[in-house]
Amino acid sequence: MKKIITIVFAIIACISYSQENAVNYKWGFIDDTGKEITALKYDEVKSFNYGIAAVRINNNWGGINSSGNEIISSKYQDIGYALKMNNSIIIPVKFNNKWGLINKMGQEIVHFKYDEMDVLYFDSNLIGIAVKLSNKWGVINEIGNMIIPANLEEIHSNRYYRYLWFKISGKYAIIDFKVHEIVKAEYDDIKQICGGLFAVKTNSKWEIIKKNSEKIGRIESNYLYKVDKNEVRDPNIKFKAYCEGNMVYYDAEFNIVSKERANIFGDACIRDEKYYRCERMEKDICIKKKFDNGMGAIIKDTKWIILNVNETPISEAIYDEIEKPIRVSQAYLKVKIQNKWCIIDNDGKVIPNKYDEIGDFIDGFAPVKILID
């Protein structure tokens, strides 16, 4: 079971930023005009969500609002990202090695008694919070009421489907979370593939079923394919599936062997998860890039000129590096000049180059890092 920070990061594009060991970097936030809303004094920050950002000084986590004011006391071991469920804003926090929930004023909503927490999404909506207590999992709502009793050995979910799969009394089952109806509870093992398909194991035999437990009757489907032995180098790979922008490769037991980003942006070049289409090559070097937010760049004398979405130059040839926001699609680029990062938007407006790192704008604010002498 993944920790809550990991899950939220994947689902709502929240990111944690921390300083390197033995280097005195500090973090703060800027708004979309480049104004610093707080002093750059934090050892680690997490991106804003619902107007709240978690911040850490030394070993203590607290929370600030969009004005940079501390609204959650810096006394916690960890703080998750603010979540919204049934019109309530809740925040998972860890205190004295136990997890609970507080509201945006820092008031306790759910007592600190759980060993772990995880969030369960369906179609981008929070549908419950999985909690672990005495080695058993259950699901609570935003005020702590049990939706599913804490008697499960494992629980898993995928934000694109309303089905959960879990282990109880040594067997795996599938539940329709919308109606809380258990579909099946008879499998020795279960692995989610994609597109609402599951690989299930009974008496050492694997089958592919749909989420309503209807059997496909064959291994291959519109999402899952057998792999020819000449197609891949790794002899352990037996199947592949296109899933959420990735080509995922599985072994004979449907364990994930590896995954790679699928080509979903034309002849996309992928560099550290930053997507662009190379529109001009010279001597195996891409000299003109088109990013998936519409902006572009072209090299002149080893430096980059920035292009807006209409391919009109909006800068001189002065930039050394370019990055696009990873998980958001706003029309701006992060650019590096003289070893410092700044931001240039589609109109050519530039936030000054004084930062050693700039994160993505989420909820109107971006984390920034600077070296403290």
CSV table of N, CA and C in Angstrom, one decimal, residues 95-189:
chain,number,residue,atom,x,y,z
A,95,PHE,N,1.0,12.7,13.5
A,95,PHE,CA,1.4,13.3,14.8
A,95,PHE,C,1.6,12.1,15.8
A,96,ASN,N,2.8,12.1,16.5
A,96,ASN,CA,3.1,11.0,17.4
A,96,ASN,C,3.0,9.6,16.7
A,97,ASN,N,3.5,9.6,15.4
A,97,ASN,CA,3.5,8.4,14.6
A,97,ASN,C,2.2,7.8,14.2
A,98,LYS,N,1.1,8.6,14.4
A,98,LYS,CA,-0.2,8.2,14.0
A,98,LYS,C,-0.8,9.2,13.0
A,99,TRP,N,-1.7,8.8,12.1
A,99,TRP,CA,-2.3,9.6,11.1
A,99,TRP,C,-3.7,10.0,11.6
A,100,GLY,N,-4.1,11.2,11.3
A,100,GLY,CA,-5.5,11.7,11.5
A,100,GLY,C,-5.8,12.7,10.5
A,101,LEU,N,-7.0,13.4,10.7
A,101,LEU,CA,-7.4,14.5,9.7
A,101,LEU,C,-7.7,15.7,10.5
A,102,ILE,N,-7.3,16.9,9.9
A,102,ILE,CA,-7.6,18.2,10.4
A,102,ILE,C,-8.3,19.0,9.3
A,103,ASN,N,-8.9,20.1,9.7
A,103,ASN,CA,-9.5,21.0,8.7
A,103,ASN,C,-8.5,22.1,8.4
A,104,LYS,N,-8.9,23.0,7.6
A,104,LYS,CA,-8.0,24.1,7.1
A,104,LYS,C,-7.6,25.1,8.2
A,105,MET,N,-8.4,25.0,9.3
A,105,MET,CA,-8.0,25.9,10.5
A,105,MET,C,-7.1,25.2,11.5
A,106,GLY,N,-6.8,23.9,11.1
A,106,GLY,CA,-5.9,23.1,12.0
A,106,GLY,C,-6.6,22.4,13.1
A,107,GLN,N,-7.9,22.4,13.1
A,107,GLN,CA,-8.7,21.7,14.1
A,107,GLN,C,-8.8,20.2,13.8
A,108,GLU,N,-8.7,19.4,14.8
A,108,GLU,CA,-8.8,17.9,14.6
A,108,GLU,C,-10.2,17.5,14.2
A,109,ILE,N,-10.2,16.7,13.1
A,109,ILE,CA,-11.5,16.2,12.7
A,109,ILE,C,-11.6,14.7,13.0
A,110,VAL,N,-10.5,14.0,12.7
A,110,VAL,CA,-10.4,12.5,12.9
A,110,VAL,C,-9.1,12.3,13.8
A,111,HIS,N,-9.3,11.6,14.9
A,111,HIS,CA,-8.3,11.5,15.9
A,111,HIS,C,-7.1,10.8,15.3
A,112,PHE,N,-5.9,11.1,15.8
A,112,PHE,CA,-4.6,10.5,15.4
A,112,PHE,C,-4.5,9.0,15.9
A,113,LYS,N,-5.0,8.1,15.2
A,113,LYS,CA,-4.9,6.7,15.6
A,113,LYS,C,-4.6,5.7,14.6
A,114,TYR,N,-4.4,6.1,13.3
A,114,TYR,CA,-4.2,5.2,12.2
A,114,TYR,C,-2.7,5.1,11.9
A,115,ASP,N,-2.3,3.9,11.5
A,115,ASP,CA,-0.9,3.6,11.2
A,115,ASP,C,-0.5,4.1,9.8
A,116,GLU,N,-1.5,4.1,8.9
A,116,GLU,CA,-1.3,4.6,7.5
A,116,GLU,C,-2.6,5.1,7.0
A,117,MET,N,-2.5,6.0,6.0
A,117,MET,CA,-3.6,6.5,5.3
A,117,MET,C,-3.3,6.5,3.8
A,118,ASP,N,-4.4,6.3,3.0
A,118,ASP,CA,-4.3,6.3,1.5
A,118,ASP,C,-5.6,7.0,1.0
A,119,VAL,N,-5.5,7.6,-0.1
A,119,VAL,CA,-6.7,8.2,-0.7
A,119,VAL,C,-7.3,7.4,-1.8
A,120,LEU,N,-8.6,7.4,-1.9
A,120,LEU,CA,-9.3,6.6,-3.0
A,120,LEU,C,-10.0,7.6,-3.9
A,121,TYR,N,-9.7,7.6,-5.1
A,121,TYR,CA,-10.3,8.5,-6.1
A,121,TYR,C,-11.1,7.7,-7.1
A,122,PHE,N,-12.2,8.3,-7.6
A,122,PHE,CA,-12.9,7.8,-8.8
A,122,PHE,C,-13.2,9.0,-9.7
A,123,ASP,N,-12.7,9.0,-10.9
A,123,ASP,CA,-13.0,10.1,-11.8
A,123,ASP,C,-12.7,11.5,-11.2
A,124,SER,N,-11.5,11.6,-10.6
A,124,SER,CA,-11.0,12.8,-10.0
A,124,SER,C,-11.7,13.2,-8.7
A,125,ASN,N,-12.7,12.5,-8.3
A,125,ASN,CA,-13.4,12.8,-7.0
A,125,ASN,C,-12.9,11.9,-5.9
A,126,LEU,N,-12.6,12.5,-4.7
A,126,LEU,CA,-12.3,11.7,-3.6
A,126,LEU,C,-13.5,11.0,-3.1
A,127,ILE,N,-13.4,9.6,-3.0
A,127,ILE,CA,-14.6,8.8,-2.6
A,127,ILE,C,-14.4,8.2,-1.2
A,128,GLY,N,-13.2,8.3,-0.7
A,128,GLY,CA,-12.9,7.7,0.6
A,128,GLY,C,-11.5,7.8,1.0
A,129,ILE,N,-11.2,7.5,2.2
A,129,ILE,CA,-9.8,7.5,2.7
A,129,ILE,C,-9.5,6.1,3.3
A,130,ALA,N,-8.6,5.4,2.7
A,130,ALA,CA,-8.3,4.1,3.3
A,130,ALA,C,-7.4,4.3,4.5
A,131,VAL,N,-7.7,3.5,5.6
A,131,VAL,CA,-6.9,3.7,6.8
A,131,VAL,C,-6.5,2.3,7.3
A,132,LYS,N,-5.3,2.3,7.9
A,132,LYS,CA,-4.8,1.0,8.4
A,132,LYS,C,-4.7,1.1,10.0
A,133,LEU,N,-5.3,0.1,10.6
A,133,LEU,CA,-5.3,0.0,12.1
A,133,LEU,C,-5.1,-1.4,12.5
A,134,SER,N,-4.0,-1.6,13.3
A,134,SER,CA,-3.7,-3.0,13.7
A,134,SER,C,-3.6,-4.0,12.6
A,135,ASN,N,-2.9,-3.6,11.5
A,135,ASN,CA,-2.6,-4.4,10.4
A,135,ASN,C,-3.9,-4.8,9.5
A,136,LYS,N,-5.0,-4.0,9.7
A,136,LYS,CA,-6.1,-4.2,8.9
A,136,LYS,C,-6.5,-2.9,8.3
A,137,TRP,N,-7.1,-3.0,7.1
A,137,TRP,CA,-7.5,-1.8,6.3
A,137,TRP,C,-9.0,-1.7,6.3
A,138,GLY,N,-9.4,-0.4,6.3
A,138,GLY,CA,-10.8,-0.1,6.1
A,138,GLY,C,-10.9,1.2,5.4
A,139,VAL,N,-12.1,1.8,5.2
A,139,VAL,CA,-12.3,3.1,4.5
A,139,VAL,C,-13.2,4.0,5.4
A,140,ILE,N,-12.7,5.2,5.5
A,140,ILE,CA,-13.5,6.2,6.3
A,140,ILE,C,-13.9,7.4,5.3
A,141,ASN,N,-14.9,8.2,5.8
A,141,ASN,CA,-15.3,9.4,5.0
A,141,ASN,C,-14.6,10.6,5.7
A,142,GLU,N,-15.0,11.8,5.3
A,142,GLU,CA,-14.3,13.0,5.7
A,142,GLU,C,-14.5,13.3,7.1
A,143,ILE,N,-15.4,12.7,7.8
A,143,ILE,CA,-15.6,13.0,9.3
A,143,ILE,C,-15.2,11.8,10.1
A,144,GLY,N,-14.6,10.8,9.5
A,144,GLY,CA,-14.1,9.6,10.2
A,144,GLY,C,-15.0,8.4,10.3
A,145,ASN,N,-16.2,8.5,9.8
A,145,ASN,CA,-17.2,7.4,9.9
A,145,ASN,C,-16.7,6.3,8.9
A,146,MET,N,-16.8,5.0,9.4
A,146,MET,CA,-16.3,3.9,8.6
A,146,MET,C,-17.3,3.6,7.5
A,147,ILE,N,-16.8,3.6,6.3
A,147,ILE,CA,-17.6,3.2,5.1
A,147,ILE,C,-17.5,1.8,4.8
A,148,ILE,N,-16.3,1.3,5.0
A,148,ILE,CA,-16.0,-0.2,4.9
A,148,ILE,C,-15.2,-0.6,6.1
A,149,PRO,N,-15.7,-1.6,6.9
A,149,PRO,CA,-15.1,-1.9,8.2
A,149,PRO,C,-13.6,-2.3,8.0
A,150,ALA,N,-12.8,-2.0,9.0
A,150,ALA,CA,-11.4,-2.3,9.0
A,150,ALA,C,-11.1,-3.7,9.3
A,151,ASN,N,-11.4,-4.6,8.3
A,151,ASN,CA,-11.1,-6.0,8.4
A,151,ASN,C,-10.4,-6.6,7.1
A,152,LEU,N,-9.9,-5.7,6.3
A,152,LEU,CA,-9.3,-6.1,5.1
A,152,LEU,C,-7.7,-6.2,5.2
A,153,GLU,N,-7.2,-7.2,4.6
A,153,GLU,CA,-5.7,-7.4,4.6
A,153,GLU,C,-5.0,-6.5,3.7
A,154,GLU,N,-5.6,-6.2,2.5
A,154,GLU,CA,-5.1,-5.3,1.5
A,154,GLU,C,-6.2,-4.6,0.9
A,155,ILE,N,-5.9,-3.4,0.3
A,155,ILE,CA,-6.9,-2.7,-0.4
A,155,ILE,C,-6.2,-1.9,-1.5
A,156,HIS,N,-6.8,-1.8,-2.7
A,156,HIS,CA,-6.1,-1.2,-3.9
A,156,HIS,C,-7.2,-0.5,-4.7
A,157,SER,N,-6.8,0.6,-5.4
A,157,SER,CA,-7.8,1.3,-6.2
A,157,SER,C,-7.1,1.9,-7.4
A,158,ASN,N,-7.9,2.4,-8.3
A,158,ASN,CA,-7.4,3.2,-9.5
A,158,ASN,C,-8.4,4.3,-9.7
A,159,ARG,N,-7.9,5.5,-9.9
A,159,ARG,CA,-8.8,6.7,-10.0
A,159,ARG,C,-9.7,6.7,-11.2
A,160,TYR,N,-9.5,5.9,-12.2
A,160,TYR,CA,-10.3,5.9,-13.4
A,160,TYR,C,-11.5,5.0,-13.2
A,161,TYR,N,-11.5,4.1,-12.2
A,161,TYR,CA,-12.6,3.2,-12.1
A,161,TYR,C,-13.2,3.2,-10.7
A,162,ARG,N,-14.4,2.9,-10.5
A,162,ARG,CA,-15.0,3.0,-9.2
A,162,ARG,C,-14.9,1.7,-8.4
A,163,TYR,N,-14.1,0.8,-9.0
A,163,TYR,CA,-14.0,-0.6,-8.4
A,163,TYR,C,-12.7,-0.6,-7.6
A,164,LEU,N,-12.8,-1.2,-6.4
A,164,LEU,CA,-11.7,-1.5,-5.5
A,164,LEU,C,-11.4,-3.0,-5.5
A,165,TRP,N,-10.2,-3.4,-5.3
A,165,TRP,CA,-9.9,-4.8,-5.1
A,165,TRP,C,-9.2,-4.9,-3.8
A,166,PHE,N,-9.5,-6.0,-3.1
A,166,PHE,CA,-9.0,-6.1,-1.7
A,166,PHE,C,-8.8,-7.6,-1.4
A,167,LYS,N,-8.1,-7.8,-0.3
A,167,LYS,CA,-7.9,-9.2,0.2
A,167,LYS,C,-8.5,-9.3,1.6
A,168,ILE,N,-9.3,-10.4,1.8
A,168,ILE,CA,-10.0,-10.7,3.0
A,168,ILE,C,-10.0,-12.2,3.2
A,169,SER,N,-9.6,-12.6,4.4
A,169,SER,CA,-9.5,-14.0,4.7
A,169,SER,C,-8.7,-14.8,3.7
A,170,GLY,N,-7.7,-14.2,3.2
A,170,GLY,CA,-6.8,-14.9,2.3
A,170,GLY,C,-7.2,-15.0,0.8
A,171,LYS,N,-8.4,-14.4,0.5
A,171,LYS,CA,-8.9,-14.4,-0.9
A,171,LYS,C,-9.1,-12.9,-1.3
A,172,TYR,N,-8.9,-12.7,-2.6
A,172,TYR,CA,-9.1,-11.4,-3.2
A,172,TYR,C,-10.5,-11.2,-3.8
A,173,ALA,N,-11.0,-10.0,-3.6
A,173,ALA,CA,-12.4,-9.7,-4.1
A,173,ALA,C,-12.4,-8.4,-4.8
A,174,ILE,N,-13.4,-8.1,-5.5
A,174,ILE,CA,-13.6,-6.8,-6.2
A,174,ILE,C,-14.9,-6.2,-5.7
A,175,ILE,N,-14.9,-4.9,-5.4
A,175,ILE,CA,-16.1,-4.3,-4.9
A,175,ILE,C,-16.4,-3.1,-5.7
A,176,ASP,N,-17.7,-2.9,-6.0
A,176,ASP,CA,-18.2,-1.7,-6.7
A,176,ASP,C,-18.4,-0.7,-5.6
A,177,PHE,N,-17.5,0.3,-5.6
A,177,PHE,CA,-17.5,1.2,-4.4
A,177,PHE,C,-18.8,2.1,-4.5
A,178,LYS,N,-19.3,2.3,-5.6
A,178,LYS,CA,-20.5,3.2,-5.7
A,178,LYS,C,-21.7,2.7,-5.0
A,179,VAL,N,-21.9,1.4,-5.1
A,179,VAL,CA,-23.0,0.7,-4.4
A,179,VAL,C,-22.6,-0.2,-3.3
A,180,HIS,N,-21.3,-0.2,-3.0
A,180,HIS,CA,-20.7,-1.1,-1.9
A,180,HIS,C,-21.1,-2.5,-2.1
A,181,GLU,N,-21.1,-3.0,-3.3
A,181,GLU,CA,-21.5,-4.4,-3.6
A,181,GLU,C,-20.3,-5.2,-4.0
A,182,ILE,N,-20.0,-6.3,-3.2
A,182,ILE,CA,-18.9,-7.1,-3.6
A,182,ILE,C,-19.2,-8.0,-4.8
A,183,VAL,N,-18.4,-7.9,-5.8
A,183,VAL,CA,-18.6,-8.6,-7.0
A,183,VAL,C,-18.2,-10.1,-6.9
A,184,LYS,N,-17.0,-10.3,-6.4
A,184,LYS,CA,-16.5,-11.7,-6.2
A,184,LYS,C,-15.5,-11.7,-5.1
A,185,ALA,N,-15.4,-12.8,-4.4
A,185,ALA,CA,-14.4,-12.9,-3.3
A,185,ALA,C,-13.9,-14.4,-3.3
A,186,GLU,N,-13.2,-14.7,-4.4
A,186,GLU,CA,-12.9,-16.1,-4.6
A,186,GLU,C,-11.5,-16.3,-5.2
A,187,TYR,N,-10.7,-15.2,-5.4
A,187,TYR,CA,-9.5,-15.4,-6.2
A,187,TYR,C,-8.3,-15.5,-5.3
A,188,ASP,N,-7.3,-16.3,-5.7
A,188,ASP,CA,-6.0,-16.5,-5.0
A,188,ASP,C,-5.1,-15.3,-5.2
A,189,ASP,N,-5.2,-14.6,-6.3
A,189,ASP,CA,-4.4,-13.4,-6.6
A,189,ASP,C,-5.2,-12.6,-7.6
